Tab-separated table of C-alpha atoms in Angstrom:
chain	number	residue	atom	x	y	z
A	1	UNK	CA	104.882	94.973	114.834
A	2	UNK	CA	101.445	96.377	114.262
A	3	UNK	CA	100.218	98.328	111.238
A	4	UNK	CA	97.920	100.746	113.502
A	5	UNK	CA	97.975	103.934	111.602
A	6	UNK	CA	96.087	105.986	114.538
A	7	UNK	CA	93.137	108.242	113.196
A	8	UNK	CA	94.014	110.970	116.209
A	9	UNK	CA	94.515	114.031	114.149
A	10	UNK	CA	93.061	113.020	110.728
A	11	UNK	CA	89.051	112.359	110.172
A	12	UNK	CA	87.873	109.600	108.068
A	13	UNK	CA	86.139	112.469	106.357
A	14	UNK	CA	89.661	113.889	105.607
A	15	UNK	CA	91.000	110.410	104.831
A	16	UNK	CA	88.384	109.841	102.350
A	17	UNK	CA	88.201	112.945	100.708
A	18	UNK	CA	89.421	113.504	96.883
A	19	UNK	CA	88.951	109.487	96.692
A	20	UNK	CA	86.092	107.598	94.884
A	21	UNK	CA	87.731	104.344	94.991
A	22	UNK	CA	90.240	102.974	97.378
A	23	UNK	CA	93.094	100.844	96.423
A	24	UNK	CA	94.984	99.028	99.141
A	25	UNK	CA	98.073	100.135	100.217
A	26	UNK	CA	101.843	98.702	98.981
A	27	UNK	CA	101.986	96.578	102.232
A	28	UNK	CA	98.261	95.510	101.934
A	29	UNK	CA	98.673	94.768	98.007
A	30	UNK	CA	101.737	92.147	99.179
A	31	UNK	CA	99.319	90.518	101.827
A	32	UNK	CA	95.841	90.462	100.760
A	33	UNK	CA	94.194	89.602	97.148
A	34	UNK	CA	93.168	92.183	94.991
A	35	UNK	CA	89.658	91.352	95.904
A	36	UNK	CA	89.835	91.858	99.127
A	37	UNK	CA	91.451	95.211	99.075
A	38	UNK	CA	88.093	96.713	96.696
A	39	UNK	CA	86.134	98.883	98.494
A	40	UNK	CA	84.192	102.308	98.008
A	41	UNK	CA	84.145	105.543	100.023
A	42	UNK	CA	80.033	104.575	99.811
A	43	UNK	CA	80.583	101.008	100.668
A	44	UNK	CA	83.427	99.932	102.094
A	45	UNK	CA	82.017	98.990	105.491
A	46	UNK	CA	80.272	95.952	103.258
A	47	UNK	CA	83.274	95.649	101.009
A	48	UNK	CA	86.541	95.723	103.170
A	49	UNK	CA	88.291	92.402	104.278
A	50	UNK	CA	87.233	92.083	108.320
A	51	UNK	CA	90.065	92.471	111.101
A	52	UNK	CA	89.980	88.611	111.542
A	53	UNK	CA	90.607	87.816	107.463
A	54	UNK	CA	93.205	90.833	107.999
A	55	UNK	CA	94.719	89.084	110.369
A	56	UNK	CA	94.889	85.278	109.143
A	57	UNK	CA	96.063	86.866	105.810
A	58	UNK	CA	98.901	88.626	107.460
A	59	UNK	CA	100.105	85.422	109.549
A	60	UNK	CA	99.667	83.784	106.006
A	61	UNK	CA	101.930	85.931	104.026
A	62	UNK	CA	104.415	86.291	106.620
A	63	UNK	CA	104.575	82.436	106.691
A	64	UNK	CA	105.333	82.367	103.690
A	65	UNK	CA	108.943	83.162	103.570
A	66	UNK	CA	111.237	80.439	104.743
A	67	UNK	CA	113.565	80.387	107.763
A	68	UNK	CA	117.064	81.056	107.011
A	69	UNK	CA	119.680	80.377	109.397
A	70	UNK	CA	122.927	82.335	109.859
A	71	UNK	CA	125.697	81.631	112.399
A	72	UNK	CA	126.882	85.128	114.489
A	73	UNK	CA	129.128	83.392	117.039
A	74	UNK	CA	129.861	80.014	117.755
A	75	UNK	CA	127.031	79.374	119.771
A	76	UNK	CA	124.453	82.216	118.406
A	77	UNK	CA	122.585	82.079	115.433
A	78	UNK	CA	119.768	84.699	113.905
A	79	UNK	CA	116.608	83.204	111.949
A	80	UNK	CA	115.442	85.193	109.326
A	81	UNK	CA	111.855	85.082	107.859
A	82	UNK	CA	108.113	84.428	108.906
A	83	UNK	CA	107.748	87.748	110.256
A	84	UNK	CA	111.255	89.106	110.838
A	85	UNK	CA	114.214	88.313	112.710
A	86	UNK	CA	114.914	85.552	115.978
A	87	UNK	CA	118.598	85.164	117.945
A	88	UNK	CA	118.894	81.933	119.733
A	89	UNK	CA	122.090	81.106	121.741
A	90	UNK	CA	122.208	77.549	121.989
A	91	UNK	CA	124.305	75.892	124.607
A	92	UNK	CA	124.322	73.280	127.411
A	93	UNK	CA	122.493	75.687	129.394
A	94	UNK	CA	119.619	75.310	127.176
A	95	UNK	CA	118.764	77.487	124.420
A	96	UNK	CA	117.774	81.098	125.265
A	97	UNK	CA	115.843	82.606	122.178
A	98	UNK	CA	114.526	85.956	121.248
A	99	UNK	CA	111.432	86.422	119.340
A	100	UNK	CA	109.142	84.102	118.045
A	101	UNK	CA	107.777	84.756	114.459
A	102	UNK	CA	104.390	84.141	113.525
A	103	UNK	CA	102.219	81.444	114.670
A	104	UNK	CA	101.644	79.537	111.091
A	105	UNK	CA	105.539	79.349	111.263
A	106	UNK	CA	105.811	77.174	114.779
A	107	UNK	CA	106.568	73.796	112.808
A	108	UNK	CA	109.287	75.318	110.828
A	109	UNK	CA	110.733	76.965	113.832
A	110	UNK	CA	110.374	74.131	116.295
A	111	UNK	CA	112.376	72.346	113.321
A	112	UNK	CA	115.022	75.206	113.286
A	113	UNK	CA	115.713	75.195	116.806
A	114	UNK	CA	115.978	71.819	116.751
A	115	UNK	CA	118.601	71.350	114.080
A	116	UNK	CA	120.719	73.725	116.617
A	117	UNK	CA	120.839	71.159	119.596
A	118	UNK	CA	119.628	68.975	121.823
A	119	UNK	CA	119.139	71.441	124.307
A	120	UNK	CA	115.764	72.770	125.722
A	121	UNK	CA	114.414	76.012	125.198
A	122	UNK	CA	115.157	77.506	128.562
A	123	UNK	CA	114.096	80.823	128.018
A	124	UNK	CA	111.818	83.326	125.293
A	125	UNK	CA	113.127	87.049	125.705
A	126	UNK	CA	110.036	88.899	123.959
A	127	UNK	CA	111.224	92.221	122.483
A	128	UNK	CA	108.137	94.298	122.691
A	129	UNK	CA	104.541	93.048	122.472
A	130	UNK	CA	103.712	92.710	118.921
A	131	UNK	CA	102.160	89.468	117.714
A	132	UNK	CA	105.111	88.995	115.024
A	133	UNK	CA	107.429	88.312	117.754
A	134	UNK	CA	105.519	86.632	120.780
A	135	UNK	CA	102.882	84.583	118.515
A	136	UNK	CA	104.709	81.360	119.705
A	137	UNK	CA	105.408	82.214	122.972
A	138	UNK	CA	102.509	79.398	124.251
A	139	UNK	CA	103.919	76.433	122.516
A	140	UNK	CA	107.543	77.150	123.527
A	141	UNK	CA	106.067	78.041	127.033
A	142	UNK	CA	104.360	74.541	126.749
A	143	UNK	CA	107.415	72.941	125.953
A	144	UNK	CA	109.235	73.794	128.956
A	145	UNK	CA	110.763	77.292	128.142
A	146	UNK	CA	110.099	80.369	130.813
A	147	UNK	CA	108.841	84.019	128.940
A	148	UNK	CA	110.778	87.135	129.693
A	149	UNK	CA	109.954	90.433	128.497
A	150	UNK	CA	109.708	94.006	130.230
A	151	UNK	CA	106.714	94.661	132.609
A	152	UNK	CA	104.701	96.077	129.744
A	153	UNK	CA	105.075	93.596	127.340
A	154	UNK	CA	102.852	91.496	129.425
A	155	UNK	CA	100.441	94.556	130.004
A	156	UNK	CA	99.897	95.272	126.104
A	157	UNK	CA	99.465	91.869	125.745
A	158	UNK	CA	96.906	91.213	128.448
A	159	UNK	CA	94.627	93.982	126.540
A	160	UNK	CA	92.359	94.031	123.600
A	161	UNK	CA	93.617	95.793	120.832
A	162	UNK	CA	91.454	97.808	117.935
A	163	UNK	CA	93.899	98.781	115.055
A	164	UNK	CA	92.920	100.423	112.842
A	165	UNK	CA	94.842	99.981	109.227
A	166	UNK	CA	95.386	102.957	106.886
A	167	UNK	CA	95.472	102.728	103.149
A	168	UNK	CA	97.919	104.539	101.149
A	169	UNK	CA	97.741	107.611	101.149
A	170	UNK	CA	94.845	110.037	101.241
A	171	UNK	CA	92.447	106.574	100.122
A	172	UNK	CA	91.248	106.509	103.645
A	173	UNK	CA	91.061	103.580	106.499
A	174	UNK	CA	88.630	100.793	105.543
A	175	UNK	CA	89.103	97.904	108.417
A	176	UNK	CA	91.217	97.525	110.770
A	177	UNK	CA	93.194	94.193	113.202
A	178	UNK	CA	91.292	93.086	116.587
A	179	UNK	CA	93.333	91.369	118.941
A	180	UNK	CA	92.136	89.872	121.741
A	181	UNK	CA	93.996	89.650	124.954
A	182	UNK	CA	96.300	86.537	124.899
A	183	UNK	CA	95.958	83.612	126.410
A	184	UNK	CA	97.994	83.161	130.034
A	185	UNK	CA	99.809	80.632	128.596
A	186	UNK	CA	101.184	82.650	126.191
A	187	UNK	CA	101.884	85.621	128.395
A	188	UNK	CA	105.325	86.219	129.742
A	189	UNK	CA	105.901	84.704	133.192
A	190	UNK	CA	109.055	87.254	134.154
A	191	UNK	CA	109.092	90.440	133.614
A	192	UNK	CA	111.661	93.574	134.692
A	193	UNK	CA	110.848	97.083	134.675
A	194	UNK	CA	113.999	98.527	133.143
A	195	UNK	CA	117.202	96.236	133.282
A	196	UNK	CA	117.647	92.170	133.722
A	197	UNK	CA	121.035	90.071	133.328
A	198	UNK	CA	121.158	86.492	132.428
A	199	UNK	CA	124.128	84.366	132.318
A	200	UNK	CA	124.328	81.051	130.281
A	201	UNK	CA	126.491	78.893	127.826
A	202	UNK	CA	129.423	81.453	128.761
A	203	UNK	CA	127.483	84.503	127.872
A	204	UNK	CA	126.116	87.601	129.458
A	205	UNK	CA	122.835	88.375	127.528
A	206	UNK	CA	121.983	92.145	129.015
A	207	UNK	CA	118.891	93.467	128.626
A	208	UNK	CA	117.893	96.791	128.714
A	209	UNK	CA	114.377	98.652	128.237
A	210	UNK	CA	114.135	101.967	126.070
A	211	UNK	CA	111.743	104.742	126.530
A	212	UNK	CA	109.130	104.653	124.698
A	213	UNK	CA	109.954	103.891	121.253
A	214	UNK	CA	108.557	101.742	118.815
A	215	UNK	CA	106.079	100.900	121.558
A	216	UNK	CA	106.232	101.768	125.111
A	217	UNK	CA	107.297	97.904	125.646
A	218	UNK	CA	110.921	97.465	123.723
A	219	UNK	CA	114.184	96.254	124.773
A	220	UNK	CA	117.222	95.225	123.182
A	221	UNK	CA	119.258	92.286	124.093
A	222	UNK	CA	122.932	92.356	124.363
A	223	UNK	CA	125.139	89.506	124.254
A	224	UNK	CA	128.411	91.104	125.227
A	225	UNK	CA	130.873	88.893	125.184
A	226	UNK	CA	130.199	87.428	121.129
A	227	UNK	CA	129.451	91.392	120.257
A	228	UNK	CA	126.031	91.169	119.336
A	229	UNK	CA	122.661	93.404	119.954
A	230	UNK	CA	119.158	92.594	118.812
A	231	UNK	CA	117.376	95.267	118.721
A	232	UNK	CA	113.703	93.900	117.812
A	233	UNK	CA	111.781	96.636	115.523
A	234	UNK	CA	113.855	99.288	117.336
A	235	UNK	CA	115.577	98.955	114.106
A	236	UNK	CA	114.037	98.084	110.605
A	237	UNK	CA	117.146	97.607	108.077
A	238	UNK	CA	117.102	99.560	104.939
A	239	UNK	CA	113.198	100.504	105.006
A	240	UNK	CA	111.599	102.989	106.369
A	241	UNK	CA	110.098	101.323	109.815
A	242	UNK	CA	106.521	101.241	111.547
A	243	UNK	CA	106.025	103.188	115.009
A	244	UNK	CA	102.822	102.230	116.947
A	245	UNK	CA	101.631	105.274	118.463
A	246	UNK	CA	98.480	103.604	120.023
A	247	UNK	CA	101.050	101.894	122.329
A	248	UNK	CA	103.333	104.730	123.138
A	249	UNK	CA	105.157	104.414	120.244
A	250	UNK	CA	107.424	108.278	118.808
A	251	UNK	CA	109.750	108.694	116.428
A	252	UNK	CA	111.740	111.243	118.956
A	253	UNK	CA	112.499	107.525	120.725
A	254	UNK	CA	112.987	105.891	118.138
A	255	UNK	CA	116.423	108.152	117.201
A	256	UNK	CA	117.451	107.559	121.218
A	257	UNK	CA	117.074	104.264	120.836
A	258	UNK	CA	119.516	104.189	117.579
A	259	UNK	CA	121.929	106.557	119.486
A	260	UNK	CA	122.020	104.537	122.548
A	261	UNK	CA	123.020	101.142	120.391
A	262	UNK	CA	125.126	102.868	118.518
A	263	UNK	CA	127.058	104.459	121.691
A	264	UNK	CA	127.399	100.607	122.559
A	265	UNK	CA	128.270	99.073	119.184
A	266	UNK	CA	131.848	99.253	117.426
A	267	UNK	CA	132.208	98.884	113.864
A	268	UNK	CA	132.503	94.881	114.310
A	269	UNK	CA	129.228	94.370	116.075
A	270	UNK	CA	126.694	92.606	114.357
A	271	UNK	CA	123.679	94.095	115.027
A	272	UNK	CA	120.045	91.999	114.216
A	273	UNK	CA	116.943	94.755	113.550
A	274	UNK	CA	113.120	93.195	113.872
A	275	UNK	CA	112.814	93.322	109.977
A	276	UNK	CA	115.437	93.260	107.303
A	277	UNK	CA	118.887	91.706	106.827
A	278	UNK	CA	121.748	91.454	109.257
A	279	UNK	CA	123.265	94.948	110.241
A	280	UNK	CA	125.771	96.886	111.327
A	281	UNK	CA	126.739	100.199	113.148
A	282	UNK	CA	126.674	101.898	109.842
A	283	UNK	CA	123.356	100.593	108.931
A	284	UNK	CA	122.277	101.813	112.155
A	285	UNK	CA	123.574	105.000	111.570
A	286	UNK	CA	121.797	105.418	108.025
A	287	UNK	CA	118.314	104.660	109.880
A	288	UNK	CA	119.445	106.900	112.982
A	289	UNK	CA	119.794	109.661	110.253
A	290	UNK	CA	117.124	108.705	107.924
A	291	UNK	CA	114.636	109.265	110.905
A	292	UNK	CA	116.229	112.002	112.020
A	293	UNK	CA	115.918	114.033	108.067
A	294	UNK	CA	112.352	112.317	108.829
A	295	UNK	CA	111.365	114.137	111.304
A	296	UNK	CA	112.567	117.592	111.041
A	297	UNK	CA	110.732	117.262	107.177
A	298	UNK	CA	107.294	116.166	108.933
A	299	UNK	CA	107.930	118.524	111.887
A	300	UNK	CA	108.176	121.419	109.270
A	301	UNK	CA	105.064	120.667	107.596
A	302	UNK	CA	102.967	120.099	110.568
A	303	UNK	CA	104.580	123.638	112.484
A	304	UNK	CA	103.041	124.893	109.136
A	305	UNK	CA	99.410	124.227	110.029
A	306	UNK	CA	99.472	121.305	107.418
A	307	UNK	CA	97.443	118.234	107.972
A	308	UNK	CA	98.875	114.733	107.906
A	309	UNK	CA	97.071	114.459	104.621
A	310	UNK	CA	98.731	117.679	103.315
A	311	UNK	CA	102.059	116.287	104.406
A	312	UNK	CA	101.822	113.382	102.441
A	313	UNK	CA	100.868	115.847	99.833
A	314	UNK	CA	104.120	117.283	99.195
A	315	UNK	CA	106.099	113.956	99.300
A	316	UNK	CA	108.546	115.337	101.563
A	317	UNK	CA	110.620	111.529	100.705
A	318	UNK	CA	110.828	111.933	97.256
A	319	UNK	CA	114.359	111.415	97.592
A	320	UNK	CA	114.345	108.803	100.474
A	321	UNK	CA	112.369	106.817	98.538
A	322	UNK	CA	114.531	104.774	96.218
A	323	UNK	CA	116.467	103.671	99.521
A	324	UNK	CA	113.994	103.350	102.370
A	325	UNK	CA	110.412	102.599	100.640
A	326	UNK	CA	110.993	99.078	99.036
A	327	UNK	CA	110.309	97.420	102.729
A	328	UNK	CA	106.773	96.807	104.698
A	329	UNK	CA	105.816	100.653	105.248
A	330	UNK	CA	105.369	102.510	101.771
A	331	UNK	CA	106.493	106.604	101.374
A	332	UNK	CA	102.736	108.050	102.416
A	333	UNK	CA	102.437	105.646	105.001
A	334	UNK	CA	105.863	106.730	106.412
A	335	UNK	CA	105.067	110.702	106.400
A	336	UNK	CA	101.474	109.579	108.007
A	337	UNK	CA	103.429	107.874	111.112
A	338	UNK	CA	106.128	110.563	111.618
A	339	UNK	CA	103.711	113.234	111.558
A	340	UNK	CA	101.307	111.299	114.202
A	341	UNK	CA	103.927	110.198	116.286
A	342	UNK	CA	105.660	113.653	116.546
């Protein structure tokens, strides 16, 4: 998951305007001191934290949390913390795994996977490209462990990225998160371009690439026979979710991703989003409908002439709020990356 909020149809001039001083945004205040988040509309340039502090400070926090275990099936379990969510089915087979977390977290997931077996780590099934959930790919890699992921996982991550980050609202984009291209050993070594099957430990794990969604890169993985679909950050439980336009990323594919998982799931599947607790197919459906009421609101404004400033303007989420902006992405944030990814 990236926090580009893409400057495409809103100027920094626009960004900036009606601001003296700029205050970090919700997700920036949990991530980054206070002192690195002042800056000026005359001097931020001089003042703002620099994409590489951005960065170490976001591995940092995300570290921070502890992994949490919790058994889905007899032989699956989902991790829950530095940086979201990873499913490992563990087996004599070897252990297949799914996501990564961050980097800072390796020792404590290395320790994880190894209170689930003696097995190897046969194979890392990337969801999509974002560092949150391939930043360990190279040490797993190392350790014996062959990278899946679609066709453009691999691409994104073979590219420099420039991402810019957007304070809240109408305060205006100060720095933003370079990353370089990663290192082969960290890229995946199989890819697919829209389907791939593997069979291990006495499951089917199916994967299955969406259009573009959250990226241009996701897939979900379904294990079929224990009933349960990771979804990666197709899905962000209970908070409103990020979409990464600079890599293909639309709300409009985010809702057919939902409706596609939720054609498969029944009411017993357990279903594991990129951020936020275990779900559910009525979880699913919340978030299917909260982007849905989303986008018709931001859609609305925008067939209006209004600017994605203007939008944010007339808190079109008042009422959302209390539900869906607790998580990562804060309410002016949210109407910012419907109405650029519309």
């Amino acid at each position: 998951m990236k926090f580009n909020f893409l400057q495409k149809q809103t100027s920094r001039r626009e960004m900036l305007r009606g601001s003296a001083t700029l205050a970090g945004s919700a997700f920036l205040a949990h991530l980054f001191p206070a002192t690195l988040l002042r800056a000026s509309a005359a001097g931020y340039a001089q003042q703002a934290p620099s994409p590489a502090d951005l960065l170490a400070s976001m591995r940092a926090k995300f570290n921070a949390a502890p992994i949490q275990t919790r058994k889905l099936a007899e032989n699956i379990n989902m991790l829950s913390g530095p940086g979201g969510s990873v499913v490992v089915l563990s087996g004599p087979d070897g252990k297949f795994v799914v996501d990564t977390f961050v980097a800072p977290a390796w020792p404590k997931l290395k320790e994880a996977l190894a209170g689930l077996g003696n097995a190897p780590v046969k194979y890392v099934i990337d969801s999509h490209w974002h560092f949150d959930h391939t930043d360990n790919n190279a040490p797993l890699h190392a350790a014996g462990a062959t990278v899946l992921a679609h066709e453009n996982t691999k691409k994104r991550m073979s590219e420099p990225h420039d991402l810019p980050v957007l304070y809240r609202g109408a305060d205006g984009a100060l720095a933003g998160l370079h990353f370089d291209p990663s290192p082969a050993e960290a890229l995946p070594q199989q890819t697919f371009s829209a389907s791939y099957k593997l069979h291990a430990n006495g499951e089917t794990l199916a994967l299955q690439h969406v259009a573009p969604a959250h990226t241009d890169s996701d897939i979900y993985v379904h294990f079929q026979n224990a009933n349960v679909i990771s979804m990666g950050d197709l899905f962000f439980n209970g908070m409103y979710p990020y979409i990464d336009p600079g890599t293909g990323g639309n709300i409009d594919g985010m809702i057919a991703a939902a409706d596609k998982i939720l054609s498969l799931a029944g009411n017993d599947t357990k279903i594991v989003p990129g951020h936020g607790p275990l779900g559910n197919k009525a979880d699913l459906t919340k978030f299917r409908d909260m982007l849905i009421t989303s986008r018709d609101r931001v859609e609305k404004l925008k067939s209006t002439g209004k600017s994605a400033l203007e939008a944010v303007a007339e808190k079109p989420f008042a009422d959302l709020d209390s539900v869906w902006g607790k998580g990562i992405i804060n309410s002016d944030q949210w109407v910012q990356i419907a109405y650029l990814t519309l």
